[in-house]
PDB file of C-alpha atoms in Angstrom:
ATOM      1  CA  UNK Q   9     198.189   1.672 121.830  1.00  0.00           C
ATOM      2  CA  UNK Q  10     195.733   4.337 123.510  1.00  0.00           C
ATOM      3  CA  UNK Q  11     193.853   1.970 124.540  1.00  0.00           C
ATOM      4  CA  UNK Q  12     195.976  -0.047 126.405  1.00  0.00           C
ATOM      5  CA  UNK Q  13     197.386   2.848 127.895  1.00  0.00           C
ATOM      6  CA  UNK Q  14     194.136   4.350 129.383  1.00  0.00           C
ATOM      7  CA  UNK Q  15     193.695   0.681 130.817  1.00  0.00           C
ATOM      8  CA  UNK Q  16     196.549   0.991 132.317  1.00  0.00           C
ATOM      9  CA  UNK Q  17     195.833   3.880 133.511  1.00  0.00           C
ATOM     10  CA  UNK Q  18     192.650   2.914 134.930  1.00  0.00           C
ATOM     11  CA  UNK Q  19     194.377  -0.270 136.853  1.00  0.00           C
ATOM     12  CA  UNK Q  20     196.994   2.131 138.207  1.00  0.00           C
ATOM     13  CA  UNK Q  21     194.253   4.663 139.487  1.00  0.00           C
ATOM     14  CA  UNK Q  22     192.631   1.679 140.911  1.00  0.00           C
ATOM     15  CA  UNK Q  23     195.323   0.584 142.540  1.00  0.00           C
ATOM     16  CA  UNK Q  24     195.911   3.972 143.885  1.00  0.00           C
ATOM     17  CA  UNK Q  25     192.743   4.564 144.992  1.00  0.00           C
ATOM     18  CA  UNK Q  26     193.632   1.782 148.067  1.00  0.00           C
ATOM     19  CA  UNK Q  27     196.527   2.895 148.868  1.00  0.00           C
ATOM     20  CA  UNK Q  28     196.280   3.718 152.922  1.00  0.00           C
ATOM     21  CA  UNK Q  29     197.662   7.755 152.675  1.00  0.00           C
ATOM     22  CA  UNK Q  30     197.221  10.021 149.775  1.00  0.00           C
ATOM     23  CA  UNK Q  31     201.208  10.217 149.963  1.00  0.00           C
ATOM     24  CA  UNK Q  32     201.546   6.416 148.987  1.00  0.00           C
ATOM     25  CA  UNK Q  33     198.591   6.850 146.153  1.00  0.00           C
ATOM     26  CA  UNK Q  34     200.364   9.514 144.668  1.00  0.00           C
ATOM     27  CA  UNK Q  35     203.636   8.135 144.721  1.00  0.00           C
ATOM     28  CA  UNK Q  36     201.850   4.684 143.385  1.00  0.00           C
ATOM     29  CA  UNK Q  37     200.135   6.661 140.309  1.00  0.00           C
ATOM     30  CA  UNK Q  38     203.810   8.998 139.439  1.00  0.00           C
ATOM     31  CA  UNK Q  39     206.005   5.505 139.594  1.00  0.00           C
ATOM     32  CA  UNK Q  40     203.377   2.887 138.366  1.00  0.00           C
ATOM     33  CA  UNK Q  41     201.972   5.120 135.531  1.00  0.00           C
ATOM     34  CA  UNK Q  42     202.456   8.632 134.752  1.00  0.00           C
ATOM     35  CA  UNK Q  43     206.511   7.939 134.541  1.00  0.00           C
ATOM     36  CA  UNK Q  44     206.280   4.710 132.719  1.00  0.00           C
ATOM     37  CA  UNK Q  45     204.031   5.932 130.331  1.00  0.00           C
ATOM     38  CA  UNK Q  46     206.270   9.040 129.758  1.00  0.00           C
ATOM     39  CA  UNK Q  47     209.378   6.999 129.005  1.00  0.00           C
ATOM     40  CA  UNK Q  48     207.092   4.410 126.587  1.00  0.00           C
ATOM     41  CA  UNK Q  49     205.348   7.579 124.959  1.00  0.00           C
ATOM     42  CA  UNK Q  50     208.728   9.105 124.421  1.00  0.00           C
ATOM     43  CA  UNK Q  51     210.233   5.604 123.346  1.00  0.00           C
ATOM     44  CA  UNK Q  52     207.543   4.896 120.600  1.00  0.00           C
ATOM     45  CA  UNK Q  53     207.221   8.205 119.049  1.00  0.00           C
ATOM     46  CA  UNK Q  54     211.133   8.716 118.081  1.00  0.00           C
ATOM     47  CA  UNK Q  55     209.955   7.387 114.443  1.00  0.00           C
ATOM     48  CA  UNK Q  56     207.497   9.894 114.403  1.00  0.00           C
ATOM     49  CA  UNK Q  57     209.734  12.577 115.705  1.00  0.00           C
ATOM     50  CA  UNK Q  58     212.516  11.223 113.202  1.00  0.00           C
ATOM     51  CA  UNK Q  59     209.927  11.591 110.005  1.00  0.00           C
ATOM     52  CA  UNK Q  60     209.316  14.803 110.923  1.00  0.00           C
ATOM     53  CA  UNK Q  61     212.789  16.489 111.025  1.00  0.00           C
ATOM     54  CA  UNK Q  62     213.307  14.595 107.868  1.00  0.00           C
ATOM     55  CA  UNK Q  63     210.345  16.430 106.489  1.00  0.00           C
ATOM     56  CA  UNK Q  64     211.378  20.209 107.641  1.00  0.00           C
ATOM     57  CA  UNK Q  65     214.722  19.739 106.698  1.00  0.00           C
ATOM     58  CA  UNK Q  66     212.923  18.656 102.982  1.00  0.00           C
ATOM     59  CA  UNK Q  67     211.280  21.625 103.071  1.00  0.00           C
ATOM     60  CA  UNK Q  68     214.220  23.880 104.056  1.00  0.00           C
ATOM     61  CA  UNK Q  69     216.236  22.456 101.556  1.00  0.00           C
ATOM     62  CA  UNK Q  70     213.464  22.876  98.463  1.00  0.00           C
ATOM     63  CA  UNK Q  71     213.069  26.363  99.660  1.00  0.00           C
ATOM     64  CA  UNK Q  72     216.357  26.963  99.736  1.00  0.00           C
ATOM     65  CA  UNK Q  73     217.142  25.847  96.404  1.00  0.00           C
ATOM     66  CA  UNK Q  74     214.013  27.714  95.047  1.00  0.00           C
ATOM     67  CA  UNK Q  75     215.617  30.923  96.389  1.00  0.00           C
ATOM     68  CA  UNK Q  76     218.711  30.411  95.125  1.00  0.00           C
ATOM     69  CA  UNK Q  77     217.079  29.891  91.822  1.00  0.00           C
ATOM     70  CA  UNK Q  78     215.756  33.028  91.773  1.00  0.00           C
ATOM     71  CA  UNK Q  79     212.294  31.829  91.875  1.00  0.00           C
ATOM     72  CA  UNK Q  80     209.521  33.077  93.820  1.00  0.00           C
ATOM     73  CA  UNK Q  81     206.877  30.595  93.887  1.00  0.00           C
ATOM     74  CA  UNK Q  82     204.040  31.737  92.247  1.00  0.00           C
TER      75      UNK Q  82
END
């Protein structure tokens, strides 16, 4: 996936690059890539951001439960 997404990246900067004002190459690079790539970044990493809620709230809950035990740990 990084890969494809530094390509893209690369095309974009390219394309960028011959744009006739600085104005329209920024403009290109924010709506061709950096904004794309934010939503797709954002998109693909919700089962990553899911699995790791899951996890703290795991961890939460097993101290929790070892506290209310009356244990400390060691």
């Amino acid at each position: 996936m990084w890969i494809v997404a530094v390509a893209w990246i690369y095309v974009v900067a390219l394309m960028a690059a011959t744009e006739p004002t600085v104005v329209h190459g920024v403009m290109t690079f924010l709506f061709y890539c950096a904004l794309p790539l934010s939503i797709l970044f954002y998109l693909t990493g919700s089962k990553r951001r899911r699995a790791r809620r899951e996890a703290l709230a795991r961890s939460n809950a097993a101290t929790a439960s070892n506290d209310a035990s009356g244990g400390t740990g060691d």
